[in-house]
Coordinates of C-alpha atoms in Angstrom, one line a residue:
X9 CA -109.0 119.1 121.1
X10 CA -112.7 119.3 122.1
X11 CA -112.9 115.6 122.6
X12 CA -109.8 115.4 124.7
X13 CA -110.9 118.4 126.8
X14 CA -114.5 117.0 127.6
X15 CA -113.1 113.4 127.7
X16 CA -115.2 112.2 124.7
X17 CA -113.5 109.1 123.7
X18 CA -116.0 108.2 120.9
X19 CA -115.6 111.6 119.3
X20 CA -111.8 111.4 119.6
X21 CA -111.8 108.0 117.9
X22 CA -114.2 109.1 115.1
X23 CA -112.2 112.2 114.4
X24 CA -109.0 110.4 114.2
X25 CA -110.6 107.9 111.8
X26 CA -112.0 110.8 109.6
X27 CA -108.7 112.7 109.5
X28 CA -106.8 109.7 108.1
X29 CA -109.3 109.0 105.4
X30 CA -109.4 112.8 104.7
X31 CA -105.7 112.8 104.2
X32 CA -105.8 109.9 101.6
X33 CA -108.7 111.8 99.8
X34 CA -106.8 115.1 99.7
X35 CA -103.8 113.2 98.3
X36 CA -106.1 111.8 95.3
X37 CA -107.5 115.3 94.8
X38 CA -104.2 117.3 94.6
X39 CA -102.6 114.7 92.1
X40 CA -105.7 114.4 89.9
X41 CA -104.4 111.7 87.5
X42 CA -101.0 110.4 88.4
X43 CA -100.7 108.9 91.7
X44 CA -97.9 106.8 93.2
X45 CA -99.3 103.3 94.1
X46 CA -96.6 102.4 96.6
X47 CA -96.9 105.7 98.4
X48 CA -100.8 105.1 98.6
X49 CA -100.0 101.6 100.0
X50 CA -97.6 103.2 102.6
X51 CA -100.4 105.6 103.7
X52 CA -102.8 102.8 104.0
X53 CA -100.5 100.6 105.9
X54 CA -99.4 103.3 108.4
X55 CA -103.0 104.4 108.6
X56 CA -104.1 100.8 109.4
X57 CA -101.7 100.4 112.3
X58 CA -102.8 103.7 113.8
X59 CA -106.4 102.4 113.6
X60 CA -105.5 99.2 115.2
X61 CA -103.9 101.1 118.1
X62 CA -106.7 103.6 118.3
X63 CA -109.5 101.0 118.4
X64 CA -108.0 98.3 120.6
X65 CA -108.7 94.9 119.2
X66 CA -107.9 92.3 121.6
X67 CA -107.5 89.6 118.9
X68 CA -105.0 91.5 117.0
X69 CA -101.6 91.4 118.8
X70 CA -99.1 94.1 118.8
X71 CA -96.9 91.9 116.6
X72 CA -99.4 92.3 113.7
X73 CA -98.7 96.0 113.9
X74 CA -94.9 95.6 113.9
X75 CA -95.2 93.3 110.8
X76 CA -97.3 95.9 109.0
X77 CA -94.9 98.7 109.9
X78 CA -92.0 96.4 108.8
X79 CA -93.6 95.9 105.5
X80 CA -94.2 99.8 105.2
X81 CA -90.5 100.4 105.9
X82 CA -89.5 97.9 103.4
X83 CA -91.5 99.6 100.7
X84 CA -90.2 103.0 101.8
X85 CA -86.5 101.5 101.5
X86 CA -87.3 100.1 98.2
X87 CA -88.5 103.5 97.0
X88 CA -85.4 105.2 98.3
X89 CA -83.2 102.6 96.7
X90 CA -85.0 103.0 93.3
X91 CA -84.5 107.0 93.4
X92 CA -81.2 107.5 95.4
X93 CA -78.7 108.4 92.6
X94 CA -75.4 107.1 93.8
X95 CA -73.5 108.5 90.9
X96 CA -73.6 112.0 92.4
X97 CA -72.3 110.6 95.7
X98 CA -68.7 110.9 94.5
X99 CA -68.9 114.8 94.3
X100 CA -69.9 115.4 97.9
X101 CA -67.5 117.2 100.3
X102 CA -66.3 116.1 103.6
X103 CA -68.8 118.2 105.5
X104 CA -71.7 116.2 103.9
X105 CA -70.1 112.9 104.6
X106 CA -69.4 114.0 108.2
X107 CA -73.1 114.5 108.7
X108 CA -73.8 111.2 107.3
X109 CA -71.3 109.7 109.8
X110 CA -72.8 111.7 112.8
X111 CA -76.4 110.4 111.8
X112 CA -75.0 106.9 111.6
X113 CA -73.5 107.3 115.2
X114 CA -76.9 108.6 116.5
X115 CA -78.8 105.9 114.9
X116 CA -76.3 103.1 116.1
X117 CA -76.7 104.7 119.6
X118 CA -80.4 104.4 119.5
X119 CA -80.3 100.9 118.2
X120 CA -77.7 100.0 120.9
X121 CA -80.0 101.5 123.8
X122 CA -83.2 99.7 122.5
X123 CA -81.1 96.4 122.2
X124 CA -79.9 96.7 125.7
X125 CA -83.4 97.4 127.1
X126 CA -84.8 94.4 125.1
X127 CA -82.0 92.1 126.4
X128 CA -82.5 93.5 130.0
X129 CA -86.3 92.8 129.9
X130 CA -85.8 89.2 128.4
X131 CA -88.7 89.7 126.0
X132 CA -90.4 86.9 124.0
X133 CA -90.2 88.4 120.7
X134 CA -86.5 89.6 120.7
X135 CA -85.8 88.7 117.2
X136 CA -88.8 90.4 115.8
X137 CA -88.0 93.7 117.6
X138 CA -84.3 93.4 116.5
X139 CA -85.3 93.1 112.9
X140 CA -87.6 96.0 113.3
X141 CA -84.8 98.1 114.9
X142 CA -82.5 97.0 111.9
X143 CA -85.2 98.1 109.4
X144 CA -85.5 101.6 111.1
X145 CA -81.7 101.9 111.1
X146 CA -81.5 101.1 107.4
X147 CA -84.4 103.4 106.6
X148 CA -82.6 106.2 108.5
X149 CA -79.2 105.7 106.8
X150 CA -80.7 105.6 103.4
X151 CA -82.9 108.7 103.9
X152 CA -79.9 110.5 105.2
X153 CA -77.8 109.5 102.2
X154 CA -80.5 110.6 99.8
X155 CA -80.9 114.0 101.4
X156 CA -77.2 114.4 101.4
X157 CA -76.9 113.6 97.8
X158 CA -79.7 115.8 96.8
X159 CA -81.2 118.2 99.4
X160 CA -84.4 119.3 98.2
X161 CA -88.0 119.6 99.5
X162 CA -89.0 116.1 99.0
X163 CA -85.9 114.7 100.6
X164 CA -86.3 117.1 103.6
X165 CA -89.9 115.6 104.0
X166 CA -88.4 112.3 104.0
X167 CA -85.9 113.1 106.7
X168 CA -88.7 114.7 108.8
X169 CA -91.0 111.6 108.4
X170 CA -88.0 109.3 109.4
X171 CA -87.4 111.4 112.5
X172 CA -91.2 110.9 113.4
X173 CA -90.8 107.3 112.6
X174 CA -87.8 106.8 114.8
X175 CA -89.2 108.8 117.8
X176 CA -92.6 107.1 117.8
X177 CA -91.4 103.6 117.0
X178 CA -88.5 103.7 119.7
X179 CA -91.1 104.6 122.3
X180 CA -93.6 102.2 120.9
X181 CA -91.1 99.3 121.3
X182 CA -90.0 100.5 124.8
X183 CA -93.6 100.6 125.8
X184 CA -94.3 97.1 124.5
X185 CA -91.1 95.8 126.2
X186 CA -92.3 97.4 129.4
X187 CA -95.8 95.6 129.3

């Protein structure tokens, strides 16, 4: 806050880099022994893309960050598929299935609007952005299904993380398209 108030860009960049490393360190300290390697890899990938955006590196294009985020989302999707528990899906009532359907419609609408913007702008990397949107759509659908099957603290955090992903990445894609 101080760096933004006094317009100190170096201090702002330094504190952002330190905060990310501090989060990873806290993750190690709270778990002591057993840590999830794929979760750590997800943190490192997301942290790396944020650092590439923070420290503008002209040689590294935005496509690299999209590839890195796509790899991150594939890791998250694989973790969700490993732990989803489809057997308990049959016991759900219609209200929960309706919520999955509503989320599906919401994600489909966001996917449609983003696709229309990409077609309208006639962008160079259309298929890259389209596959990125499909990954976000799949991640959202699986996260919602996992939450509906077993609503607990961990799955609530997954839904919140996905909401952050969808809002930040849709605006990021729209910003890239407009450039």
